[in-house]
Coordinates of C-alpha atoms (C1' of nucleotides) in Angstrom, one line a residue:
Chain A
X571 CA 105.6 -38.5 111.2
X572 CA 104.3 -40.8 114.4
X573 CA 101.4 -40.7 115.2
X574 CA 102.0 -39.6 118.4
X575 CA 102.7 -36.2 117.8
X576 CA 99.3 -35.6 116.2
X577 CA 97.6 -37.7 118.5
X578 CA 99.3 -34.9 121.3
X579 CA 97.6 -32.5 119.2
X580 CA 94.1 -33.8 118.6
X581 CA 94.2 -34.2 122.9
X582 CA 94.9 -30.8 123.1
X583 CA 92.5 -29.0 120.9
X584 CA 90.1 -31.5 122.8
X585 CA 91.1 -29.3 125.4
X586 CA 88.7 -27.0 123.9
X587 CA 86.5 -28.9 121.9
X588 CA 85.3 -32.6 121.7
X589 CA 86.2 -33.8 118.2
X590 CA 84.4 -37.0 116.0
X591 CA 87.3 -39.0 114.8
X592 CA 86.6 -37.9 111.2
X593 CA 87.0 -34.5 112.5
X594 CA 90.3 -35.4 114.3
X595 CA 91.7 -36.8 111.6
X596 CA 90.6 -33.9 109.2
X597 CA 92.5 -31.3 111.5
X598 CA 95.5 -33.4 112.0
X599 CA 96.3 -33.9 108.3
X600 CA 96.0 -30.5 108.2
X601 CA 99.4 -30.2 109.8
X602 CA 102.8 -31.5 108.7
X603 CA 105.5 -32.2 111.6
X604 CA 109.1 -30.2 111.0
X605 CA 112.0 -31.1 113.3
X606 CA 114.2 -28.0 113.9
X607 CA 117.3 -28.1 115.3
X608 CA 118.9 -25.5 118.4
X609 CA 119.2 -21.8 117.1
X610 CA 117.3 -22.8 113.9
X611 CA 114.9 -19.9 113.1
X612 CA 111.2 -20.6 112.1
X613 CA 110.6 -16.9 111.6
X614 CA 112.6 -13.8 110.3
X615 CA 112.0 -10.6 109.4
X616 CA 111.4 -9.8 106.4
X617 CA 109.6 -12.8 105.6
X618 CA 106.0 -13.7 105.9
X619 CA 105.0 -16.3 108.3
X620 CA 103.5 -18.7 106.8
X621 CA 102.7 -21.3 109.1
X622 CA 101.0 -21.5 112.7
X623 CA 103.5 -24.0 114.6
X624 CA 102.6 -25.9 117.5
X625 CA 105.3 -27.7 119.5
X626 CA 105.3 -30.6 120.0
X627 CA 108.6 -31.3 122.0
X628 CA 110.9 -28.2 122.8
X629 CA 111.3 -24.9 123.1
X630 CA 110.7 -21.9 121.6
X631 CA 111.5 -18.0 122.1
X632 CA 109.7 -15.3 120.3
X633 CA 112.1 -11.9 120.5
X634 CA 112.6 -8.4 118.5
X635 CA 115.5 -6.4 117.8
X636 CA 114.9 -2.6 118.0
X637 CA 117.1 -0.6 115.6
X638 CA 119.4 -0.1 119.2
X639 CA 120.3 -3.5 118.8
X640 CA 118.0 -4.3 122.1
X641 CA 116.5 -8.0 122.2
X642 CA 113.4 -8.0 123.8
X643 CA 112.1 -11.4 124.2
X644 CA 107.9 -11.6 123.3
X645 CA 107.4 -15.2 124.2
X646 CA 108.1 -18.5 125.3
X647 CA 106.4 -21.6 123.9
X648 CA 107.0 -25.1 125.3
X649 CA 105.0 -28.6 124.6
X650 CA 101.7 -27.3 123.6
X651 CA 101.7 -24.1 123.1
X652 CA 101.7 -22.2 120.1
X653 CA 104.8 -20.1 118.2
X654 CA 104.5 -17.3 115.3
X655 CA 104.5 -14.0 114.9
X656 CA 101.4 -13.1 115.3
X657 CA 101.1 -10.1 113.1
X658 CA 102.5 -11.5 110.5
X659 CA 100.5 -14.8 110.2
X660 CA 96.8 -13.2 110.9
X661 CA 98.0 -10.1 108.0
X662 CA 100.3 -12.4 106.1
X663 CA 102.8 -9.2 105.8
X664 CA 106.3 -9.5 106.6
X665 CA 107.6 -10.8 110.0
X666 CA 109.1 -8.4 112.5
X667 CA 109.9 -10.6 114.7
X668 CA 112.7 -13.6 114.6
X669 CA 111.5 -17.1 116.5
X670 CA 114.8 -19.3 117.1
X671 CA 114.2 -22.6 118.6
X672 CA 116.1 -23.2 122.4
X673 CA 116.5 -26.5 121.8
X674 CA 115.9 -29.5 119.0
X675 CA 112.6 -29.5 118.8
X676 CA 109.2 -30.9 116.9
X677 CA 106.4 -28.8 115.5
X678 CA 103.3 -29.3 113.6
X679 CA 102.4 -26.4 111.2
X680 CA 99.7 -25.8 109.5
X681 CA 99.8 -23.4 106.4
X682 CA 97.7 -20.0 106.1
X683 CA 95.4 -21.1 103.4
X684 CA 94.9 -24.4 105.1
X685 CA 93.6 -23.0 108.0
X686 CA 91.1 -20.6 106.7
X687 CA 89.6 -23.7 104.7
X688 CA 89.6 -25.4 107.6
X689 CA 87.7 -23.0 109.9
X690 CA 85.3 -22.0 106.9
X691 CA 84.1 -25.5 106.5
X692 CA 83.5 -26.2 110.0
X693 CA 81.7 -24.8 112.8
X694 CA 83.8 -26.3 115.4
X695 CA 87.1 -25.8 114.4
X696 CA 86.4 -21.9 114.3
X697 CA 85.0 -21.9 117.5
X698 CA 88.6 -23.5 118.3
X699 CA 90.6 -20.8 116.9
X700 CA 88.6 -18.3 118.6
X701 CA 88.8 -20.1 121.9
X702 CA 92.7 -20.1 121.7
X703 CA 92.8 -16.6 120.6
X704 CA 90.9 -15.2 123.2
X705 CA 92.7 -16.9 125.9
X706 CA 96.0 -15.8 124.7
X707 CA 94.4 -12.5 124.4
X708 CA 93.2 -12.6 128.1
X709 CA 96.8 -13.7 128.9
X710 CA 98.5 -10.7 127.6
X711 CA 96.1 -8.6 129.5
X712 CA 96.8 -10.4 132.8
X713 CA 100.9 -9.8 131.5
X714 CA 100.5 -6.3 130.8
X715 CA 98.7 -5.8 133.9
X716 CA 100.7 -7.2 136.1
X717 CA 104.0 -5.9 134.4
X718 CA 103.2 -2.5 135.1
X719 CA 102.5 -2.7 138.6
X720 CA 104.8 -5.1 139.8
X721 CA 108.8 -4.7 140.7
X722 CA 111.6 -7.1 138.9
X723 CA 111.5 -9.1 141.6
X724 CA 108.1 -9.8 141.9
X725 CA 108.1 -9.8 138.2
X726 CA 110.4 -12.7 138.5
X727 CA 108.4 -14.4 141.3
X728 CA 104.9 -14.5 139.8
X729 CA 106.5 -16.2 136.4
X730 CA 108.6 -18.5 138.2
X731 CA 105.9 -19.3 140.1
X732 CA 103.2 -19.4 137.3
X733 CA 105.6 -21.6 134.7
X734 CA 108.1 -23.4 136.9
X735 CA 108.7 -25.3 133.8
X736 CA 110.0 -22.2 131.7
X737 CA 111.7 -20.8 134.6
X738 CA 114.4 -23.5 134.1
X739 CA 114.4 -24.6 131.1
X740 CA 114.8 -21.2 129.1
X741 CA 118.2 -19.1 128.7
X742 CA 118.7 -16.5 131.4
X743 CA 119.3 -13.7 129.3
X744 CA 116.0 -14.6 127.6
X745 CA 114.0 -14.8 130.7
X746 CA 115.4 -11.6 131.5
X747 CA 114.7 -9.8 128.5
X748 CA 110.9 -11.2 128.8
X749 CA 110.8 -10.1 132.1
X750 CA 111.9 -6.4 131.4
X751 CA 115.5 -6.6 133.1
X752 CA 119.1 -6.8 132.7
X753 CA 120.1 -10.4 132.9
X754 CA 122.4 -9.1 135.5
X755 CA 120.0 -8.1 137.8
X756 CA 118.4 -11.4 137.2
X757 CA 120.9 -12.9 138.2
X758 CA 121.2 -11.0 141.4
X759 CA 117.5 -11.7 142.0
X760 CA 117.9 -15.5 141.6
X761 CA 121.1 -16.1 144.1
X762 CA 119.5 -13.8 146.3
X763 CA 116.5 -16.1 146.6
X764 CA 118.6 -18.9 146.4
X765 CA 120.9 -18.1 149.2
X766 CA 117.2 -16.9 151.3
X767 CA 116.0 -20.7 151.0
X768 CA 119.0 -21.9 152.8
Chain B
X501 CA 127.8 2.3 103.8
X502 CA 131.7 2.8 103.3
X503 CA 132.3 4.0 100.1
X504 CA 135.3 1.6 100.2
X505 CA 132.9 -1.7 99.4
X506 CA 131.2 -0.1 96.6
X507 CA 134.8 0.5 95.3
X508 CA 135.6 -2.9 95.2
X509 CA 132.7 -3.9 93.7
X510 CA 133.3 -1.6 90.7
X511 CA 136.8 -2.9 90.4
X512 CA 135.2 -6.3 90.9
X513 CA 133.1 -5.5 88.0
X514 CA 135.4 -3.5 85.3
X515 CA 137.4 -6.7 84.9
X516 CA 134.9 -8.0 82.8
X517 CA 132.9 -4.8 81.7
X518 CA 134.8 -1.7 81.3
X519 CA 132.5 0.9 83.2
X520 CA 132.0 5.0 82.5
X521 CA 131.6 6.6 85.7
X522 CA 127.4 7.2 85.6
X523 CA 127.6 3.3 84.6
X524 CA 129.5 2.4 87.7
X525 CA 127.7 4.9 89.7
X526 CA 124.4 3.6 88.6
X527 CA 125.1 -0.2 89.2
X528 CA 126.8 0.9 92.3
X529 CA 123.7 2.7 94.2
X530 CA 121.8 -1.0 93.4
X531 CA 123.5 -2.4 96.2
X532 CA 122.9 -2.4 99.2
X533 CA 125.3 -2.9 102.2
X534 CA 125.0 -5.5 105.1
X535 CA 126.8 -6.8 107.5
X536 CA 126.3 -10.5 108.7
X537 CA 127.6 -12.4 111.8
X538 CA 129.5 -15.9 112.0
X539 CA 126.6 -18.3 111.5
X540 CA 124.0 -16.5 110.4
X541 CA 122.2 -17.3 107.8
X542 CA 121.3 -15.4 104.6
X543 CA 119.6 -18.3 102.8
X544 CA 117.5 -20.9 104.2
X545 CA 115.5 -23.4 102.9
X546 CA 111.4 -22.9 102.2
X547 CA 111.9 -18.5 101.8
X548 CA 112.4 -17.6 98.6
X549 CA 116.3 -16.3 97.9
X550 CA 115.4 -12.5 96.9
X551 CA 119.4 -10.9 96.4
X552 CA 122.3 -11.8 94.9
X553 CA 125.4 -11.3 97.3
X554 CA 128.2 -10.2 96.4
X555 CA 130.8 -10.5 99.3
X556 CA 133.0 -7.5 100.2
X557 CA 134.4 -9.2 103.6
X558 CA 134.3 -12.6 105.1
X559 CA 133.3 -16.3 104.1
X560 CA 129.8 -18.1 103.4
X561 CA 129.3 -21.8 102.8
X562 CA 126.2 -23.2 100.7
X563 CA 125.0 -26.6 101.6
X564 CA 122.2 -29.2 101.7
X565 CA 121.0 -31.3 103.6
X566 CA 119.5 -34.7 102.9
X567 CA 116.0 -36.0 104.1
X568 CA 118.8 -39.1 105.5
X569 CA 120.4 -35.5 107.4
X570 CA 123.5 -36.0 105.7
X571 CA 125.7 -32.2 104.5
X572 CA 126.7 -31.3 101.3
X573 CA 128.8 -28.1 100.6
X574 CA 127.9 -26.7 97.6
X575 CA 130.2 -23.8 97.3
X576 CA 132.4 -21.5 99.6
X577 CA 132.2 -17.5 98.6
X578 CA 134.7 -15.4 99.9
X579 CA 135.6 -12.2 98.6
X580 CA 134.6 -11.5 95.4
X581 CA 132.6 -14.3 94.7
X582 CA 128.9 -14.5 95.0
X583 CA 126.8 -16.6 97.5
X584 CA 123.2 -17.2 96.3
X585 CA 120.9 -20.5 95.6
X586 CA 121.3 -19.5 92.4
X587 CA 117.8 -21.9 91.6
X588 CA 115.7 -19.7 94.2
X589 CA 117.2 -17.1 92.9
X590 CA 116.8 -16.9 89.2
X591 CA 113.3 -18.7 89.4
X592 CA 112.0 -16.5 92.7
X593 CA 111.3 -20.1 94.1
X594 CA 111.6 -21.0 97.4
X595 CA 115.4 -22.1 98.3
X596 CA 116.8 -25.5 99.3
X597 CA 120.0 -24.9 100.5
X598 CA 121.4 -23.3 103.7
X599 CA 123.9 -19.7 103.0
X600 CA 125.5 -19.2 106.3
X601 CA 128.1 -16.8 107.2
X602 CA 131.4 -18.5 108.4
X603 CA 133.2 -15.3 109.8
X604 CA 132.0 -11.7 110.7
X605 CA 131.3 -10.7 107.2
X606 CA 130.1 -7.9 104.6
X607 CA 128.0 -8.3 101.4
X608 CA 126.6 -6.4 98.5
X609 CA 123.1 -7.0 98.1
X610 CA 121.0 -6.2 95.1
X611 CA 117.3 -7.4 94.8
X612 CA 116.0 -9.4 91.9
X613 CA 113.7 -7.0 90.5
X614 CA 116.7 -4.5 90.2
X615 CA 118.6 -6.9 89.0
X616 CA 116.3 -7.3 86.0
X617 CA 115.8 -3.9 85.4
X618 CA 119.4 -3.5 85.3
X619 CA 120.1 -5.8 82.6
X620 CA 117.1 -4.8 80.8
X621 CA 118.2 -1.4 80.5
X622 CA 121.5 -1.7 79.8
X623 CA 123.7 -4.2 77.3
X624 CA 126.6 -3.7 79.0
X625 CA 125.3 -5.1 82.5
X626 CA 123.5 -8.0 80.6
X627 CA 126.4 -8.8 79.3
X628 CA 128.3 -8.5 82.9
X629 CA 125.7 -10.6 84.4
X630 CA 126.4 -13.4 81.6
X631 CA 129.8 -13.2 81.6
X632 CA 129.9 -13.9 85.3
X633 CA 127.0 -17.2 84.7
X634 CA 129.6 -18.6 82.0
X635 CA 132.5 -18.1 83.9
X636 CA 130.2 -19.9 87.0
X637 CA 129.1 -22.9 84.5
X638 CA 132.6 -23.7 83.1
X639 CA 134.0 -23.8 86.6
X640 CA 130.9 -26.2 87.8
X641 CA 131.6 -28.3 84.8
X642 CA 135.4 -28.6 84.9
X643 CA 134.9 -29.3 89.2
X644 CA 132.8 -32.2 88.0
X645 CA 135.2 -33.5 85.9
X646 CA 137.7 -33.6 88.0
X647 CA 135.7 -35.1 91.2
X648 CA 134.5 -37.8 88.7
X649 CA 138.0 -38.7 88.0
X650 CA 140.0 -38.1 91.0
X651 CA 140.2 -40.2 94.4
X652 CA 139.7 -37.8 98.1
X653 CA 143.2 -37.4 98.4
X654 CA 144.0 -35.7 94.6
X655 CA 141.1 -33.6 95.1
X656 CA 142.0 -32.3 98.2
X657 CA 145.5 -31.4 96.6
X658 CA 143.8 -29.8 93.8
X659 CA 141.9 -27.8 95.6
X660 CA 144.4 -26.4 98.2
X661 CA 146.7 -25.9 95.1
X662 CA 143.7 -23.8 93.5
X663 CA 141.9 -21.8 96.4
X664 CA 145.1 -21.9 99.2
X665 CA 142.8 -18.9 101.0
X666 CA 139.5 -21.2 101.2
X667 CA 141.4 -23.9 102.5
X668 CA 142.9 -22.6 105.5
X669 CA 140.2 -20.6 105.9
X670 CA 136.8 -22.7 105.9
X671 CA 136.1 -25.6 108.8
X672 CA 137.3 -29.0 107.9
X673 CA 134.2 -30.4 108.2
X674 CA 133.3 -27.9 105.6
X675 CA 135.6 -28.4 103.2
X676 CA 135.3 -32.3 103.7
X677 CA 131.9 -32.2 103.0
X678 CA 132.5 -29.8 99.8
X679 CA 135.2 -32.5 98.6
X680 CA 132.8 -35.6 99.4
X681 CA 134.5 -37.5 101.7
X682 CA 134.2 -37.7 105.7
X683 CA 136.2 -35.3 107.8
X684 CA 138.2 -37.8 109.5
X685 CA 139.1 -39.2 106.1
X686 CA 140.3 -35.4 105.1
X687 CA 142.1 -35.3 108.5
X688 CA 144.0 -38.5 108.0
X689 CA 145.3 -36.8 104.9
X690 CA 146.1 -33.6 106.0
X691 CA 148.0 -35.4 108.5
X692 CA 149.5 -37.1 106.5
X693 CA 150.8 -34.6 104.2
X694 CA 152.3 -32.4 106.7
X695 CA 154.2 -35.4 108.4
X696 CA 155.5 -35.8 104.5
X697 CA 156.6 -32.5 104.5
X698 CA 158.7 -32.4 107.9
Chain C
dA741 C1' 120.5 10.5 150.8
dG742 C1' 118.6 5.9 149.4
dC743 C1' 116.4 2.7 146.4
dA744 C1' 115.6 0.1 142.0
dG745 C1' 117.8 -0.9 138.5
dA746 C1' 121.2 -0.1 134.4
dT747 C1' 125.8 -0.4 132.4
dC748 C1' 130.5 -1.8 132.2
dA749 C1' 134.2 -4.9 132.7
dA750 C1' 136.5 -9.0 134.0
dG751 C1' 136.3 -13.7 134.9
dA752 C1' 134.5 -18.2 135.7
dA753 C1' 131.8 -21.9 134.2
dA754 C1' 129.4 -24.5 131.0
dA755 C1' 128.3 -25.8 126.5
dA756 C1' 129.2 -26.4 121.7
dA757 C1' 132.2 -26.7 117.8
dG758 C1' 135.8 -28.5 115.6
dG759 C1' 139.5 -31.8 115.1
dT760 C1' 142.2 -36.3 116.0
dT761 C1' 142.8 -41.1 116.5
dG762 C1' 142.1 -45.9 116.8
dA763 C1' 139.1 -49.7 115.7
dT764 C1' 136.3 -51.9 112.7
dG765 C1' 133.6 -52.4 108.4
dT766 C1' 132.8 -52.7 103.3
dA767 C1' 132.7 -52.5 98.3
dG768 C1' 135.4 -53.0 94.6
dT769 C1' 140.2 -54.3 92.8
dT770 C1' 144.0 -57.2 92.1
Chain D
dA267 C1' 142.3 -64.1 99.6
dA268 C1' 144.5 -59.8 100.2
dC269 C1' 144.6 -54.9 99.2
dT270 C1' 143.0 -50.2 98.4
dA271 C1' 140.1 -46.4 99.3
dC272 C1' 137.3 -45.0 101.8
dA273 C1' 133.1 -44.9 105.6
dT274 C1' 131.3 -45.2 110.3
dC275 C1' 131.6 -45.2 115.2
dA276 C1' 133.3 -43.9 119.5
dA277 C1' 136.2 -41.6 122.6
dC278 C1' 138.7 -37.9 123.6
dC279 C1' 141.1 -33.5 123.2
dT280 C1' 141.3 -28.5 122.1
dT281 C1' 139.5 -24.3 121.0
dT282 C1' 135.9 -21.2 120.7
dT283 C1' 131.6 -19.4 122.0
dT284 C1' 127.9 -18.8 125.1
dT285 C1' 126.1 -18.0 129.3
dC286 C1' 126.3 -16.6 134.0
dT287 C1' 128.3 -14.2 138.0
dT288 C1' 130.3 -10.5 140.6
dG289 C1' 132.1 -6.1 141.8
dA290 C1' 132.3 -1.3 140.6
dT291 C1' 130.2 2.6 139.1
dC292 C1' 126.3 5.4 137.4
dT293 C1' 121.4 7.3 137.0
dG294 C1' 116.8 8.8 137.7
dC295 C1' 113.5 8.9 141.0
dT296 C1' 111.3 9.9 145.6

DNA sequence: AGCAGATCAAGAAAAAAGGTTGATGTAGTT
DNA sequence: AACTACATCAACCTTTTTTCTTGATCTGCT
């Protein structure tokens, strides 16, 4: 319980919008920090989510398993970014989805019921919500878009390009399976581009 | 969905409670069959423990782990024994201990509510169910007694003379942790005994 | 036929898990 | 004060698991 991961926090959302200090400290005690350890699971099918987690320090992948057995990976989420399954925490029905942590990692969650209370009673912090919303809404379009019209190896390109950070940080297999490939062809991609910078 | 694990639960079953065929049939078709990985987890802390297991194949340990991060083994299952957080369970609270798989393995699941209509409608399962709850609290209180008055190296004798499959079977660090004392403490002894043997 | 990409199989490489050993420490006996 | 019954720490080794790579073969387009 620093400080300092709230105090990341309270920066961020003043990203969006400027906070009095009575307000910042109202929507940080709103959240509780969890440490989760490597290949810990935050969500599961099966189970509601019940929190809206934002990571403080670590990493984060968001995948499904079809009834094939495929894993297709949703999301990533790094410092500052957001992890749940989405359907699951807006309906508060069951989780589809599993959310495994890539390394030891920090989050602050904030419960369900705590965060409707805290966007009835204030203006500004459900302006907040909708901000983030809608950019990660706009975000999906731009990936969707672009997915569709784009080859693997551009696919690979534009994210490595977009989120160097991810790029290397996250499991190849998982970066695959979020790009729509085999992590063998990945791989191909990568030396290929490797071995064309030298 | 091997008829084959059903079997064994039934036999599992008629050695306390001697079963007509509708009986076993009907306790039989409450279960239902899954198979688990090495180091998966079917409990975890903060979701609520909503089966019993009953395992068919494989091993599970149950542990804790303290706010200081220390591990606690609570219990081994391997076949024929249960694995549940038997406090989520019976209360439908939300767990505090860890149920991971520590081989490939095969349970027997039935859900609480079944559970209850199960013994509700039926002495003979009621009586199943408590049969297998005083068997489970005798065997809790005569482990107590004997950790209270034996030093690491009797208990580990005691318990390797008792459950010779769990204890070639389960990590050291498992088992250590199950007999409360450190696994290099249980190696020393190990070590020690087969050097005594030779 | 040629391309983009999948799938399969075999290995290599890297990381993690599990176990051992020696050194040192400590609380409670004798 | 020495002894017993352990714990803790650190270094190291071994085994297992995970992840990545590469070649071979296959498939569905265009």
């Amino acid at each position: 319980m620093q400080p300092n991961s709230k105090t990341q926090l309270i920066n961020y959302v003043q990203n969006f919008v400027s906070l009095e200090d009575d307000e910042a400290q109202q929507f940080a005690t709103a959240f509780e920090e969890v440490k989760v350890k490597k290949r810990q699971f935050i969500v599961q099918p099966n189970f509601t989510n019940k929190h809206r987690s934002f990571v403080v320090k670590g990493a984060f992948r968001t995948y499904a398993i079809t009834n094939e057995g495929q894993d297709h990976t949703l999301q990533f989420a790094i410092e500052n970014w957001w992890a749940s399954d989405f359907n699951s925490y807006i309906y508060q029905h069951p989780a589809t989805l599993f959310i495994v942590a890539l390394e030891d990692s920090t989050i602050l969650q904030i419960e369900y019921e705590k965060e409707q209370e805290l966007k009835k009673n204030s203006h500004k912090f459900e302006t907040f919500f909708r901000i983030i919303a809608e950019k990660g809404l706009a975000f999906e379009h731009r990936r969707i878009l672009f997915n569709l019209t784009h080859d693997a190896e551009a696919r690979y390109e534009n994210f490595s390009l977009n989120f160097p950070n991810f790029a290397n940080r996250v499991p190849q297999y998982a970066l695959a399976s979020y790009l729509g490939m085999s992590t063998e062809f990945l791989s191909r991609i990568r030396n290929k581009r490797a071995r064309a910078k030298s």
